[in-house]
C-alpha cells in the first residue's frame, strides 16, 4: 500500500503502531498483525519489476529514444537487491533480458532495442506476469505504449485475472495522441497500479522516477481473516494520520474458493495495494471497491458483455444470444441460452438451461436450481459474474409490492407508483 500527498509524493512518516490502523472485513473489525515499510532501514526486501516497451512502428524517432532513456533512468534507481527485466513487443513478444540485478547488462540490452511492427500488448503483459510469477518480494510491471493492442492471443480480462492471481500490479504509461486511454486506465486500476499519460516523450523519465520512488516507499499490512461463508469480501482499511482518519477499500475472494482457483492457501492475507490515489489533501486507494446496490445486481467481472452491471428484476437470462438480459459475447464456452437467474420466495436462484457446457457456482458445477447469496461467483464459459444482494436490500424488499397498473415494484406504504404515476 502506498500513501501519497496531493502532489503524488509518498508519505514516509505514517505511524506503524497498530493502534493507529483499523481493518474491517465484511463488517467485522480486525487488528493488524504486522505493519512495516517495504524499504525500511536495514530491510532487504527486494523489488522485481518487468519493464515492457512498445517497439511498434509508430514509436520510431524521438519517442523511442526518450523511452530508452527513461528505462535507463529507472535502472539507475535500482538498489543492489532489486531486479528488473526487459520485454519489447510489436506483433510478437521478445524477452530482451530476464530478471537480473546486473545494471550494466540491463543498460546494454535497453540500448539495443530496435523498432518493429504491430502491437501485441496483452501478450507482452501476460508473458511478463508469467516470467515473474515465482519471483520473491514485491512484483510490478511497467508498460509504455503509444497505441492499442491489435494483435495477439490474450485479452484484457485474461491479463487482469492473471496479474491478480499472482499479486502483481501493472503501471501503464500512455504516450502520444492515439493512446487507448480508457483501456490503460482500467489495466492499472484493476490490478492496483497507476496510469500516466503524456502527449510527448519529455515527461517519460519523470514518470519512471515517480513509479520507482513509490515502489520503494510502500507499506505492508498483514492480518488474519476468519474462514466465513462469504466468497467475495470487502475490506476497509483506515489510518489515523495528523488528526485525520484516512480510508481505503478493496475486495478479494476467499482463498479456499477464489475466483482465480488457488485452494488450500492459508487464510493469512497480505494487505498490499501498490498505488494510492491523490485527493484534495491526502488519500488512499486500493483495488476498486464494490458499490452498494439497493436491488439484486450482477457484475461482469471477466468476459465481454453489452454492459458490466445489471440490475435484476424477476428473471434474467445469461447466454451468447444478444436477446439475453445478460449477454456474453465471443465466448465459445457460453451457449446461446446458457442459464437463468430467477427471483424466489427466499431471494434468487440460478439454473443451468441444459447448456451442455455447464454453469458453476463458486467453482462447483450446479446440477439443480441453486440459491444465490451475496458475493457468489457465477461461471459461464470463461466469464465470471458476481451476484450482489445485501441483507438490508432483502429485508427492504419484503416490504415492497407490485403496482396494479404497470406491475412495477412499489413500497407498500407508498401513495403513488414511481414508475407510472398511478395513485395507490
mmCIF file of C-alpha atoms in Angstrom:
data_model
loop_
_atom_site.group_PDB
_atom_site.id
_atom_site.type_symbol
_atom_site.label_atom_id
_atom_site.label_comp_id
_atom_site.label_asym_id
_atom_site.label_seq_id
_atom_site.Cartn_x
_atom_site.Cartn_y
_atom_site.Cartn_z
ATOM 1 C CA UNK A 1 0.000 0.000 0.000
ATOM 2 C CA UNK A 2 1.296 3.465 -0.890
ATOM 3 C CA UNK A 3 0.217 6.697 0.780
ATOM 4 C CA UNK A 4 0.667 9.830 -1.330
ATOM 5 C CA UNK A 5 0.223 13.550 -0.778
ATOM 6 C CA UNK A 6 -1.732 15.808 -3.150
ATOM 7 C CA UNK A 7 1.302 16.087 -5.446
ATOM 8 C CA UNK A 8 1.736 12.330 -5.714
ATOM 9 C CA UNK A 9 4.762 12.146 -3.415
ATOM 10 C CA UNK A 10 4.997 9.206 -0.965
ATOM 11 C CA UNK A 11 4.261 9.933 2.698
ATOM 12 C CA UNK A 12 7.073 8.261 4.621
ATOM 13 C CA UNK A 13 6.107 9.000 8.236
ATOM 14 C CA UNK A 14 2.857 7.043 8.528
ATOM 15 C CA UNK A 15 2.761 5.640 12.114
ATOM 16 C CA UNK A 16 3.465 1.906 12.310
ATOM 17 C CA UNK A 17 1.778 1.422 15.702
ATOM 18 C CA UNK A 18 -1.180 -0.958 15.374
ATOM 19 C CA UNK A 19 -3.454 1.326 17.373
ATOM 20 C CA UNK A 20 -3.420 3.846 14.527
ATOM 21 C CA UNK A 21 -4.697 1.305 11.982
ATOM 22 C CA UNK A 22 -8.071 -0.425 11.722
ATOM 23 C CA UNK A 23 -9.242 -3.151 9.345
ATOM 24 C CA UNK A 24 -12.862 -4.116 8.693
ATOM 25 C CA UNK A 25 -13.774 -7.156 6.618
ATOM 26 C CA UNK A 26 -17.451 -7.607 5.758
ATOM 27 C CA UNK A 27 -18.244 -5.512 8.824
ATOM 28 C CA UNK A 28 -16.026 -7.440 11.282
ATOM 29 C CA UNK A 29 -13.172 -5.499 12.910
ATOM 30 C CA UNK A 30 -9.634 -6.924 12.870
ATOM 31 C CA UNK A 31 -6.373 -5.743 14.389
ATOM 32 C CA UNK A 32 -3.336 -5.791 12.075
ATOM 33 C CA UNK A 33 -0.769 -8.449 12.958
ATOM 34 C CA UNK A 34 2.106 -6.517 11.466
ATOM 35 C CA UNK A 35 2.762 -3.191 9.739
ATOM 36 C CA UNK A 36 6.034 -2.397 8.037
ATOM 37 C CA UNK A 37 7.533 -0.293 5.313
ATOM 38 C CA UNK A 38 8.682 -2.219 2.249
ATOM 39 C CA UNK A 39 12.055 -0.466 2.265
ATOM 40 C CA UNK A 40 12.514 0.115 5.987
ATOM 41 C CA UNK A 41 16.003 0.928 7.196
ATOM 42 C CA UNK A 42 18.163 -2.188 7.121
ATOM 43 C CA UNK A 43 15.475 -4.255 5.344
ATOM 44 C CA UNK A 44 16.464 -6.462 2.409
ATOM 45 C CA UNK A 45 13.083 -6.843 0.758
ATOM 46 C CA UNK A 46 13.768 -6.986 -2.954
ATOM 47 C CA UNK A 47 11.596 -5.467 -5.654
ATOM 48 C CA UNK A 48 11.160 -7.196 -9.020
ATOM 49 C CA UNK A 49 9.955 -5.091 -11.953
ATOM 50 C CA UNK A 50 9.441 -6.120 -15.564
ATOM 51 C CA UNK A 51 9.877 -3.173 -17.941
ATOM 52 C CA UNK A 52 7.775 -3.541 -21.095
ATOM 53 C CA UNK A 53 8.331 -1.282 -24.091
ATOM 54 C CA UNK A 54 6.184 -0.898 -27.206
ATOM 55 C CA UNK A 55 8.513 -1.000 -30.216
ATOM 56 C CA UNK A 56 5.816 -0.886 -32.907
ATOM 57 C CA UNK A 57 6.427 1.271 -35.972
ATOM 58 C CA UNK A 58 4.657 4.312 -34.532
ATOM 59 C CA UNK A 59 7.307 4.542 -31.779
ATOM 60 C CA UNK A 60 10.127 5.433 -34.180
ATOM 61 C CA UNK A 61 12.277 8.540 -33.783
ATOM 62 C CA UNK A 62 12.165 10.725 -30.682
ATOM 63 C CA UNK A 63 9.550 8.552 -28.935
ATOM 64 C CA UNK A 64 11.844 5.532 -28.927
ATOM 65 C CA UNK A 65 14.942 7.487 -27.936
ATOM 66 C CA UNK A 66 13.157 9.108 -24.973
ATOM 67 C CA UNK A 67 11.602 5.775 -23.997
ATOM 68 C CA UNK A 68 15.012 4.087 -23.899
ATOM 69 C CA UNK A 69 16.421 6.989 -21.871
ATOM 70 C CA UNK A 70 13.611 6.595 -19.320
ATOM 71 C CA UNK A 71 14.370 2.867 -18.977
ATOM 72 C CA UNK A 72 17.997 3.732 -18.261
ATOM 73 C CA UNK A 73 16.928 6.206 -15.576
ATOM 74 C CA UNK A 74 14.767 3.578 -13.873
ATOM 75 C CA UNK A 75 17.657 1.101 -13.968
ATOM 76 C CA UNK A 76 19.896 3.704 -12.313
ATOM 77 C CA UNK A 77 17.406 3.966 -9.411
ATOM 78 C CA UNK A 78 17.621 0.237 -8.638
ATOM 79 C CA UNK A 79 19.148 -0.838 -5.346
ATOM 80 C CA UNK A 80 21.593 -3.787 -5.224
ATOM 81 C CA UNK A 81 18.947 -6.325 -4.126
ATOM 82 C CA UNK A 82 16.363 -5.193 -6.716
ATOM 83 C CA UNK A 83 15.822 -6.987 -10.026
ATOM 84 C CA UNK A 84 14.479 -5.874 -13.389
ATOM 85 C CA UNK A 85 13.855 -7.464 -16.761
ATOM 86 C CA UNK A 86 13.028 -6.019 -20.186
ATOM 87 C CA UNK A 87 10.372 -7.145 -22.669
ATOM 88 C CA UNK A 88 9.644 -5.485 -26.013
ATOM 89 C CA UNK A 89 6.648 -6.117 -28.222
ATOM 90 C CA UNK A 90 5.297 -5.378 -31.676
ATOM 91 C CA UNK A 91 3.324 -8.156 -33.399
ATOM 92 C CA UNK A 92 5.285 -10.614 -31.243
ATOM 93 C CA UNK A 93 6.844 -10.607 -27.784
ATOM 94 C CA UNK A 94 10.622 -10.705 -27.238
ATOM 95 C CA UNK A 95 12.475 -11.115 -23.940
ATOM 96 C CA UNK A 96 15.420 -8.725 -24.092
ATOM 97 C CA UNK A 97 16.577 -9.507 -20.557
ATOM 98 C CA UNK A 98 15.410 -11.858 -17.828
ATOM 99 C CA UNK A 99 15.143 -10.622 -14.227
ATOM 100 C CA UNK A 100 18.594 -9.570 -13.085
ATOM 101 C CA UNK A 101 20.374 -7.245 -10.658
ATOM 102 C CA UNK A 102 23.110 -6.585 -13.230
ATOM 103 C CA UNK A 103 22.557 -2.908 -14.063
ATOM 104 C CA UNK A 104 25.233 -2.830 -16.754
ATOM 105 C CA UNK A 105 23.639 -5.745 -18.601
ATOM 106 C CA UNK A 106 20.228 -4.065 -18.397
ATOM 107 C CA UNK A 107 21.643 -0.796 -19.766
ATOM 108 C CA UNK A 108 23.249 -2.660 -22.655
ATOM 109 C CA UNK A 109 20.042 -4.527 -23.519
ATOM 110 C CA UNK A 110 17.948 -1.337 -23.346
ATOM 111 C CA UNK A 111 20.296 0.425 -25.758
ATOM 112 C CA UNK A 112 19.925 -2.417 -28.304
ATOM 113 C CA UNK A 113 16.116 -2.120 -28.681
ATOM 114 C CA UNK A 114 15.010 -1.678 -32.328
ATOM 115 C CA UNK A 115 11.726 -0.611 -33.964
ATOM 116 C CA UNK A 116 9.329 -3.376 -35.124
ATOM 117 C CA UNK A 117 5.746 -3.815 -36.446
ATOM 118 C CA UNK A 118 2.243 -4.085 -34.881
ATOM 119 C CA UNK A 119 1.077 -4.108 -31.226
ATOM 120 C CA UNK A 120 0.526 -7.303 -29.174
ATOM 121 C CA UNK A 121 0.228 -5.518 -25.832
ATOM 122 C CA UNK A 122 -1.730 -8.096 -23.836
ATOM 123 C CA UNK A 123 0.567 -10.918 -24.955
ATOM 124 C CA UNK A 124 3.540 -8.899 -23.683
ATOM 125 C CA UNK A 125 1.864 -8.263 -20.318
ATOM 126 C CA UNK A 126 0.859 -11.901 -19.954
ATOM 127 C CA UNK A 127 4.413 -13.036 -20.744
ATOM 128 C CA UNK A 128 5.829 -10.596 -18.181
ATOM 129 C CA UNK A 129 3.494 -11.825 -15.439
ATOM 130 C CA UNK A 130 4.284 -15.446 -16.289
ATOM 131 C CA UNK A 131 8.020 -14.761 -16.162
ATOM 132 C CA UNK A 132 7.791 -13.061 -12.740
ATOM 133 C CA UNK A 133 5.198 -15.354 -11.131
ATOM 134 C CA UNK A 134 7.735 -17.177 -8.956
ATOM 135 C CA UNK A 135 9.884 -14.132 -8.141
ATOM 136 C CA UNK A 136 10.053 -13.297 -4.406
ATOM 137 C CA UNK A 137 9.162 -9.954 -2.848
ATOM 138 C CA UNK A 138 7.266 -7.043 -4.346
ATOM 139 C CA UNK A 139 6.396 -7.507 -8.032
ATOM 140 C CA UNK A 140 5.234 -4.958 -10.590
ATOM 141 C CA UNK A 141 5.061 -4.447 -14.346
ATOM 142 C CA UNK A 142 5.603 -1.094 -16.073
ATOM 143 C CA UNK A 143 4.396 -0.878 -19.673
ATOM 144 C CA UNK A 144 4.957 2.027 -22.059
ATOM 145 C CA UNK A 145 2.872 2.154 -25.234
ATOM 146 C CA UNK A 146 1.661 4.740 -27.737
ATOM 147 C CA UNK A 147 -1.268 2.795 -29.161
ATOM 148 C CA UNK A 148 -3.704 -0.041 -28.566
ATOM 149 C CA UNK A 149 -3.414 -3.812 -28.718
ATOM 150 C CA UNK A 150 -4.267 -5.000 -32.233
ATOM 151 C CA UNK A 151 -2.522 -8.391 -32.273
ATOM 152 C CA UNK A 152 -2.089 -11.409 -30.039
ATOM 153 C CA UNK A 153 -3.812 -14.281 -28.260
ATOM 154 C CA UNK A 154 -4.589 -12.758 -24.874
ATOM 155 C CA UNK A 155 -7.339 -10.329 -23.864
ATOM 156 C CA UNK A 156 -7.816 -7.589 -21.287
ATOM 157 C CA UNK A 157 -9.702 -9.968 -18.966
ATOM 158 C CA UNK A 158 -7.051 -12.692 -19.240
ATOM 159 C CA UNK A 159 -4.341 -10.217 -18.340
ATOM 160 C CA UNK A 160 -6.069 -8.641 -15.328
ATOM 161 C CA UNK A 161 -7.051 -12.048 -13.944
ATOM 162 C CA UNK A 162 -3.509 -13.372 -14.342
ATOM 163 C CA UNK A 163 -1.997 -10.289 -12.682
ATOM 164 C CA UNK A 164 -4.405 -10.579 -9.732
ATOM 165 C CA UNK A 165 -3.687 -14.283 -9.423
ATOM 166 C CA UNK A 166 -0.002 -13.531 -8.878
ATOM 167 C CA UNK A 167 -0.452 -10.383 -6.724
ATOM 168 C CA UNK A 168 1.175 -8.226 -9.368
ATOM 169 C CA UNK A 169 0.346 -4.616 -10.181
ATOM 170 C CA UNK A 170 0.555 -3.055 -13.637
ATOM 171 C CA UNK A 171 1.705 0.532 -14.129
ATOM 172 C CA UNK A 172 0.710 1.866 -17.543
ATOM 173 C CA UNK A 173 2.232 4.819 -19.402
ATOM 174 C CA UNK A 174 0.396 6.173 -22.442
ATOM 175 C CA UNK A 175 2.460 8.152 -24.931
ATOM 176 C CA UNK A 176 1.052 10.222 -27.815
ATOM 177 C CA UNK A 177 -2.330 11.147 -29.267
ATOM 178 C CA UNK A 178 -3.504 7.659 -30.288
ATOM 179 C CA UNK A 179 -3.398 6.078 -26.843
ATOM 180 C CA UNK A 180 -6.423 3.976 -25.892
ATOM 181 C CA UNK A 181 -6.578 5.754 -22.553
ATOM 182 C CA UNK A 182 -9.599 4.038 -21.012
ATOM 183 C CA UNK A 183 -8.060 0.605 -21.539
ATOM 184 C CA UNK A 184 -4.755 1.609 -19.937
ATOM 185 C CA UNK A 185 -6.579 3.242 -17.006
ATOM 186 C CA UNK A 186 -8.568 0.067 -16.369
ATOM 187 C CA UNK A 187 -5.477 -2.132 -16.603
ATOM 188 C CA UNK A 188 -3.784 -0.055 -13.929
ATOM 189 C CA UNK A 189 -6.856 0.461 -11.743
ATOM 190 C CA UNK A 190 -7.986 -3.174 -11.682
ATOM 191 C CA UNK A 191 -4.509 -4.520 -10.950
ATOM 192 C CA UNK A 192 -3.661 -1.954 -8.265
ATOM 193 C CA UNK A 193 -1.238 0.071 -10.381
ATOM 194 C CA UNK A 194 -1.367 3.628 -11.696
ATOM 195 C CA UNK A 195 -1.887 5.211 -15.117
ATOM 196 C CA UNK A 196 0.274 8.010 -16.524
ATOM 197 C CA UNK A 197 -0.176 9.939 -19.762
ATOM 198 C CA UNK A 198 1.921 12.356 -21.761
ATOM 199 C CA UNK A 199 1.344 13.573 -25.339
ATOM 200 C CA UNK A 200 5.110 13.993 -25.851
ATOM 201 C CA UNK A 201 8.150 11.986 -24.659
ATOM 202 C CA UNK A 202 9.673 14.711 -22.459
ATOM 203 C CA UNK A 203 7.949 13.581 -19.233
ATOM 204 C CA UNK A 204 8.770 9.866 -19.509
ATOM 205 C CA UNK A 205 11.857 9.987 -17.294
ATOM 206 C CA UNK A 206 9.861 11.732 -14.537
ATOM 207 C CA UNK A 207 7.157 9.036 -14.709
ATOM 208 C CA UNK A 208 9.652 6.202 -14.271
ATOM 209 C CA UNK A 209 11.310 8.049 -11.394
ATOM 210 C CA UNK A 210 7.921 8.517 -9.705
ATOM 211 C CA UNK A 211 6.989 4.847 -10.048
ATOM 212 C CA UNK A 212 10.376 3.769 -8.726
ATOM 213 C CA UNK A 213 10.027 6.056 -5.710
ATOM 214 C CA UNK A 214 6.514 4.776 -4.958
ATOM 215 C CA UNK A 215 7.620 1.140 -5.079
ATOM 216 C CA UNK A 216 10.353 1.853 -2.542
ATOM 217 C CA UNK A 217 8.027 3.658 -0.116
ATOM 218 C CA UNK A 218 5.078 1.306 0.307
ATOM 219 C CA UNK A 219 3.626 -0.208 3.475
ATOM 220 C CA UNK A 220 2.641 -3.831 4.045
ATOM 221 C CA UNK A 221 -0.233 -4.580 6.431
ATOM 222 C CA UNK A 222 -0.802 -8.213 7.421
ATOM 223 C CA UNK A 223 -3.870 -9.622 9.189
ATOM 224 C CA UNK A 224 -5.561 -12.966 9.844
ATOM 225 C CA UNK A 225 -9.011 -13.375 8.348
ATOM 226 C CA UNK A 226 -11.598 -15.784 9.722
ATOM 227 C CA UNK A 227 -12.992 -18.519 7.491
ATOM 228 C CA UNK A 228 -16.527 -17.446 6.697
ATOM 229 C CA UNK A 229 -19.051 -18.322 4.030
ATOM 230 C CA UNK A 230 -18.752 -15.139 2.011
ATOM 231 C CA UNK A 231 -16.834 -15.724 -1.210
ATOM 232 C CA UNK A 232 -16.418 -12.066 -2.101
ATOM 233 C CA UNK A 233 -15.102 -9.998 0.790
ATOM 234 C CA UNK A 234 -14.880 -6.245 1.122
ATOM 235 C CA UNK A 235 -12.061 -4.918 3.264
ATOM 236 C CA UNK A 236 -11.788 -1.367 4.566
ATOM 237 C CA UNK A 237 -8.531 -0.019 5.942
ATOM 238 C CA UNK A 238 -8.316 3.211 7.918
ATOM 239 C CA UNK A 239 -5.301 5.077 9.280
ATOM 240 C CA UNK A 240 -5.088 7.899 11.795
ATOM 241 C CA UNK A 241 -2.612 10.481 10.485
ATOM 242 C CA UNK A 242 -2.075 14.017 11.773
ATOM 243 C CA UNK A 243 -5.557 14.295 13.232
ATOM 244 C CA UNK A 244 -7.304 12.853 10.175
ATOM 245 C CA UNK A 245 -8.778 9.413 9.568
ATOM 246 C CA UNK A 246 -7.914 8.152 6.062
ATOM 247 C CA UNK A 247 -9.887 5.354 4.423
ATOM 248 C CA UNK A 248 -9.332 2.899 1.595
ATOM 249 C CA UNK A 249 -11.121 -0.239 0.429
ATOM 250 C CA UNK A 250 -10.523 -3.326 -1.655
ATOM 251 C CA UNK A 251 -12.221 -6.616 -2.411
ATOM 252 C CA UNK A 252 -10.911 -10.155 -2.754
ATOM 253 C CA UNK A 253 -12.115 -13.737 -2.952
ATOM 254 C CA UNK A 254 -11.518 -16.076 -0.033
ATOM 255 C CA UNK A 255 -8.501 -18.328 -0.723
ATOM 256 C CA UNK A 256 -10.412 -21.598 -0.286
ATOM 257 C CA UNK A 257 -12.570 -20.852 -3.336
ATOM 258 C CA UNK A 258 -11.055 -17.891 -5.085
ATOM 259 C CA UNK A 259 -12.076 -16.628 -8.444
ATOM 260 C CA UNK A 260 -8.582 -17.453 -9.582
ATOM 261 C CA UNK A 261 -8.636 -21.052 -8.374
ATOM 262 C CA UNK A 262 -5.939 -21.380 -5.735
ATOM 263 C CA UNK A 263 -7.486 -23.515 -2.991
ATOM 264 C CA UNK A 264 -5.650 -24.616 0.074
ATOM 265 C CA UNK A 265 -3.764 -21.419 0.761
ATOM 266 C CA UNK A 266 -3.733 -20.298 4.417
ATOM 267 C CA UNK A 267 -6.126 -17.592 5.478
ATOM 268 C CA UNK A 268 -3.291 -15.185 6.268
ATOM 269 C CA UNK A 269 -3.731 -12.250 3.931
ATOM 270 C CA UNK A 270 -1.164 -9.690 2.950
ATOM 271 C CA UNK A 271 -2.944 -6.362 2.666
ATOM 272 C CA UNK A 272 -0.806 -4.952 -0.130
ATOM 273 C CA UNK A 273 -2.056 -2.378 -2.599
ATOM 274 C CA UNK A 274 0.577 -0.778 -4.722
ATOM 275 C CA UNK A 275 -0.784 2.644 -5.504
ATOM 276 C CA UNK A 276 -2.514 5.483 -3.712
ATOM 277 C CA UNK A 277 -4.805 7.927 -5.463
ATOM 278 C CA UNK A 278 -4.336 11.585 -4.640
ATOM 279 C CA UNK A 279 -7.243 13.525 -3.162
ATOM 280 C CA UNK A 280 -7.587 17.175 -2.241
ATOM 281 C CA UNK A 281 -5.225 16.755 0.712
ATOM 282 C CA UNK A 282 -4.243 13.151 1.309
ATOM 283 C CA UNK A 283 -5.982 9.928 0.424
ATOM 284 C CA UNK A 284 -5.584 6.205 -0.031
ATOM 285 C CA UNK A 285 -6.804 3.961 -2.779
ATOM 286 C CA UNK A 286 -6.646 0.201 -3.070
ATOM 287 C CA UNK A 287 -8.365 -2.023 -5.598
ATOM 288 C CA UNK A 288 -11.748 -0.958 -6.882
ATOM 289 C CA UNK A 289 -14.292 -1.107 -4.057
ATOM 290 C CA UNK A 290 -17.635 -2.758 -4.639
ATOM 291 C CA UNK A 291 -20.545 -0.351 -4.808
ATOM 292 C CA UNK A 292 -23.648 -0.899 -2.690
ATOM 293 C CA UNK A 293 -26.848 -1.606 -4.612
ATOM 294 C CA UNK A 294 -30.388 -1.455 -3.336
ATOM 295 C CA UNK A 295 -31.565 -4.170 -5.722
ATOM 296 C CA UNK A 296 -30.147 -7.546 -6.665
ATOM 297 C CA UNK A 297 -27.301 -6.925 -9.028
ATOM 298 C CA UNK A 298 -24.912 -8.791 -11.348
ATOM 299 C CA UNK A 299 -21.399 -7.503 -12.140
ATOM 300 C CA UNK A 300 -19.495 -8.955 -15.087
ATOM 301 C CA UNK A 301 -16.021 -9.232 -13.614
ATOM 302 C CA UNK A 302 -14.455 -11.064 -16.570
ATOM 303 C CA UNK A 303 -15.943 -11.529 -20.013
ATOM 304 C CA UNK A 304 -17.295 -9.418 -22.858
ATOM 305 C CA UNK A 305 -20.814 -8.128 -22.416
ATOM 306 C CA UNK A 306 -23.032 -5.251 -23.510
ATOM 307 C CA UNK A 307 -22.615 -3.793 -20.004
ATOM 308 C CA UNK A 308 -20.661 -4.530 -16.842
ATOM 309 C CA UNK A 309 -23.527 -4.019 -14.372
ATOM 310 C CA UNK A 310 -27.055 -5.439 -14.482
ATOM 311 C CA UNK A 311 -29.929 -4.788 -12.084
ATOM 312 C CA UNK A 312 -32.041 -7.937 -11.693
ATOM 313 C CA UNK A 313 -35.829 -7.978 -11.730
ATOM 314 C CA UNK A 314 -37.832 -11.221 -11.638
ATOM 315 C CA UNK A 315 -35.749 -13.164 -14.155
ATOM 316 C CA UNK A 316 -32.676 -12.722 -16.321
ATOM 317 C CA UNK A 317 -31.215 -14.962 -18.992
ATOM 318 C CA UNK A 318 -27.478 -15.498 -19.430
ATOM 319 C CA UNK A 319 -26.092 -16.550 -22.786
ATOM 320 C CA UNK A 320 -24.350 -15.693 -26.033
ATOM 321 C CA UNK A 321 -27.531 -14.582 -27.803
ATOM 322 C CA UNK A 322 -27.940 -10.806 -27.574
ATOM 323 C CA UNK A 323 -31.582 -11.219 -26.541
ATOM 324 C CA UNK A 324 -30.460 -12.438 -23.122
ATOM 325 C CA UNK A 325 -30.668 -9.835 -20.382
ATOM 326 C CA UNK A 326 -27.033 -10.677 -19.602
ATOM 327 C CA UNK A 327 -25.445 -11.372 -22.987
ATOM 328 C CA UNK A 328 -21.861 -12.693 -23.019
ATOM 329 C CA UNK A 329 -20.142 -12.260 -26.384
ATOM 330 C CA UNK A 330 -17.263 -14.016 -28.190
ATOM 331 C CA UNK A 331 -17.020 -16.940 -25.785
ATOM 332 C CA UNK A 332 -17.432 -20.418 -27.279
ATOM 333 C CA UNK A 333 -17.874 -21.834 -23.789
ATOM 334 C CA UNK A 334 -21.184 -19.971 -23.438
ATOM 335 C CA UNK A 335 -24.343 -21.401 -25.026
ATOM 336 C CA UNK A 336 -26.904 -19.233 -26.827
ATOM 337 C CA UNK A 337 -29.239 -19.600 -23.825
ATOM 338 C CA UNK A 338 -26.973 -20.824 -21.063
ATOM 339 C CA UNK A 339 -28.543 -20.140 -17.656
ATOM 340 C CA UNK A 340 -31.348 -18.258 -15.930
ATOM 341 C CA UNK A 341 -31.473 -16.280 -12.698
ATOM 342 C CA UNK A 342 -34.947 -16.116 -11.131
ATOM 343 C CA UNK A 343 -36.494 -14.483 -8.102
ATOM 344 C CA UNK A 344 -37.752 -16.957 -5.491
ATOM 345 C CA UNK A 345 -39.567 -16.602 -2.184
ATOM 346 C CA UNK A 346 -36.215 -16.536 -0.369
ATOM 347 C CA UNK A 347 -34.216 -14.401 -2.795
ATOM 348 C CA UNK A 348 -32.771 -15.559 -6.130
ATOM 349 C CA UNK A 349 -31.816 -18.897 -7.698
ATOM 350 C CA UNK A 350 -29.693 -19.811 -10.711
ATOM 351 C CA UNK A 351 -30.422 -22.701 -13.063
ATOM 352 C CA UNK A 352 -28.420 -24.131 -15.958
ATOM 353 C CA UNK A 353 -30.572 -24.345 -19.110
ATOM 354 C CA UNK A 354 -29.190 -27.737 -20.223
ATOM 355 C CA UNK A 355 -26.410 -25.816 -21.922
ATOM 356 C CA UNK A 356 -24.226 -28.911 -22.208
ATOM 357 C CA UNK A 357 -21.328 -26.688 -21.189
ATOM 358 C CA UNK A 358 -22.189 -26.326 -17.523
ATOM 359 C CA UNK A 359 -22.666 -23.462 -15.092
ATOM 360 C CA UNK A 360 -20.564 -23.139 -11.951
ATOM 361 C CA UNK A 361 -21.367 -21.510 -8.623
ATOM 362 C CA UNK A 362 -18.310 -20.722 -6.508
ATOM 363 C CA UNK A 363 -16.303 -23.143 -8.695
ATOM 364 C CA UNK A 364 -18.735 -26.040 -8.236
ATOM 365 C CA UNK A 365 -20.793 -27.179 -11.235
ATOM 366 C CA UNK A 366 -24.514 -26.984 -10.466
ATOM 367 C CA UNK A 367 -26.855 -29.873 -11.307
ATOM 368 C CA UNK A 368 -30.083 -28.327 -9.987
ATOM 369 C CA UNK A 369 -31.509 -24.862 -9.280
ATOM 370 C CA UNK A 370 -29.251 -23.303 -6.644
ATOM 371 C CA UNK A 371 -29.808 -20.429 -4.231
ATOM 372 C CA UNK A 372 -27.655 -17.335 -4.642
ATOM 373 C CA UNK A 373 -26.030 -15.420 -1.798
ATOM 374 C CA UNK A 374 -24.397 -12.025 -1.780
ATOM 375 C CA UNK A 375 -20.879 -12.297 -3.234
ATOM 376 C CA UNK A 376 -21.400 -15.609 -5.055
ATOM 377 C CA UNK A 377 -19.254 -16.199 -8.158
ATOM 378 C CA UNK A 378 -21.094 -17.497 -11.241
ATOM 379 C CA UNK A 379 -19.046 -19.075 -14.037
ATOM 380 C CA UNK A 380 -20.267 -19.494 -17.620
ATOM 381 C CA UNK A 381 -17.571 -20.291 -20.169
ATOM 382 C CA UNK A 382 -14.620 -18.026 -19.425
ATOM 383 C CA UNK A 383 -16.871 -15.321 -17.978
ATOM 384 C CA UNK A 384 -17.076 -14.644 -14.246
ATOM 385 C CA UNK A 385 -20.140 -12.891 -12.801
ATOM 386 C CA UNK A 386 -20.645 -11.638 -9.249
ATOM 387 C CA UNK A 387 -24.089 -11.744 -7.603
ATOM 388 C CA UNK A 388 -24.679 -8.881 -5.154
ATOM 389 C CA UNK A 389 -27.697 -8.674 -2.860
ATOM 390 C CA UNK A 390 -27.222 -7.290 0.643
ATOM 391 C CA UNK A 391 -29.239 -8.445 3.654
ATOM 392 C CA UNK A 392 -30.542 -4.899 4.036
ATOM 393 C CA UNK A 393 -31.824 -4.954 0.482
ATOM 394 C CA UNK A 394 -33.518 -8.312 1.031
ATOM 395 C CA UNK A 395 -35.266 -7.063 4.178
ATOM 396 C CA UNK A 396 -36.259 -3.896 2.376
ATOM 397 C CA UNK A 397 -37.761 -5.890 -0.493
ATOM 398 C CA UNK A 398 -40.012 -7.794 1.913
ATOM 399 C CA UNK A 399 -41.873 -4.507 2.361
ATOM 400 C CA UNK A 400 -42.295 -3.990 -1.392
ATOM 401 C CA UNK A 401 -45.296 -4.746 -3.571
ATOM 402 C CA UNK A 402 -46.377 -4.565 -7.232
ATOM 403 C CA UNK A 403 -48.257 -1.708 -8.892
ATOM 404 C CA UNK A 404 -51.679 -2.956 -10.149
ATOM 405 C CA UNK A 405 -51.359 -0.736 -13.240
ATOM 406 C CA UNK A 406 -47.814 -1.354 -14.538
ATOM 407 C CA UNK A 407 -46.666 -4.262 -12.319
ATOM 408 C CA UNK A 408 -43.645 -2.200 -11.274
ATOM 409 C CA UNK A 409 -42.123 -2.532 -7.805
ATOM 410 C CA UNK A 410 -43.580 -0.138 -5.232
ATOM 411 C CA UNK A 411 -43.383 0.449 -1.491
ATOM 412 C CA UNK A 412 -46.379 -0.966 0.344
ATOM 413 C CA UNK A 413 -46.798 2.298 2.222
ATOM 414 C CA UNK A 414 -46.406 4.410 -0.933
ATOM 415 C CA UNK A 415 -49.210 6.623 -2.283
ATOM 416 C CA UNK A 416 -48.040 6.786 -5.902
ATOM 417 C CA UNK A 417 -46.249 4.373 -8.226
ATOM 418 C CA UNK A 418 -42.793 5.833 -9.043
ATOM 419 C CA UNK A 419 -42.851 4.060 -12.421
ATOM 420 C CA UNK A 420 -46.197 5.065 -13.962
ATOM 421 C CA UNK A 421 -47.618 7.643 -11.512
ATOM 422 C CA UNK A 422 -50.710 5.540 -10.657
ATOM 423 C CA UNK A 423 -52.389 6.630 -7.405
ATOM 424 C CA UNK A 424 -52.459 3.698 -4.983
#
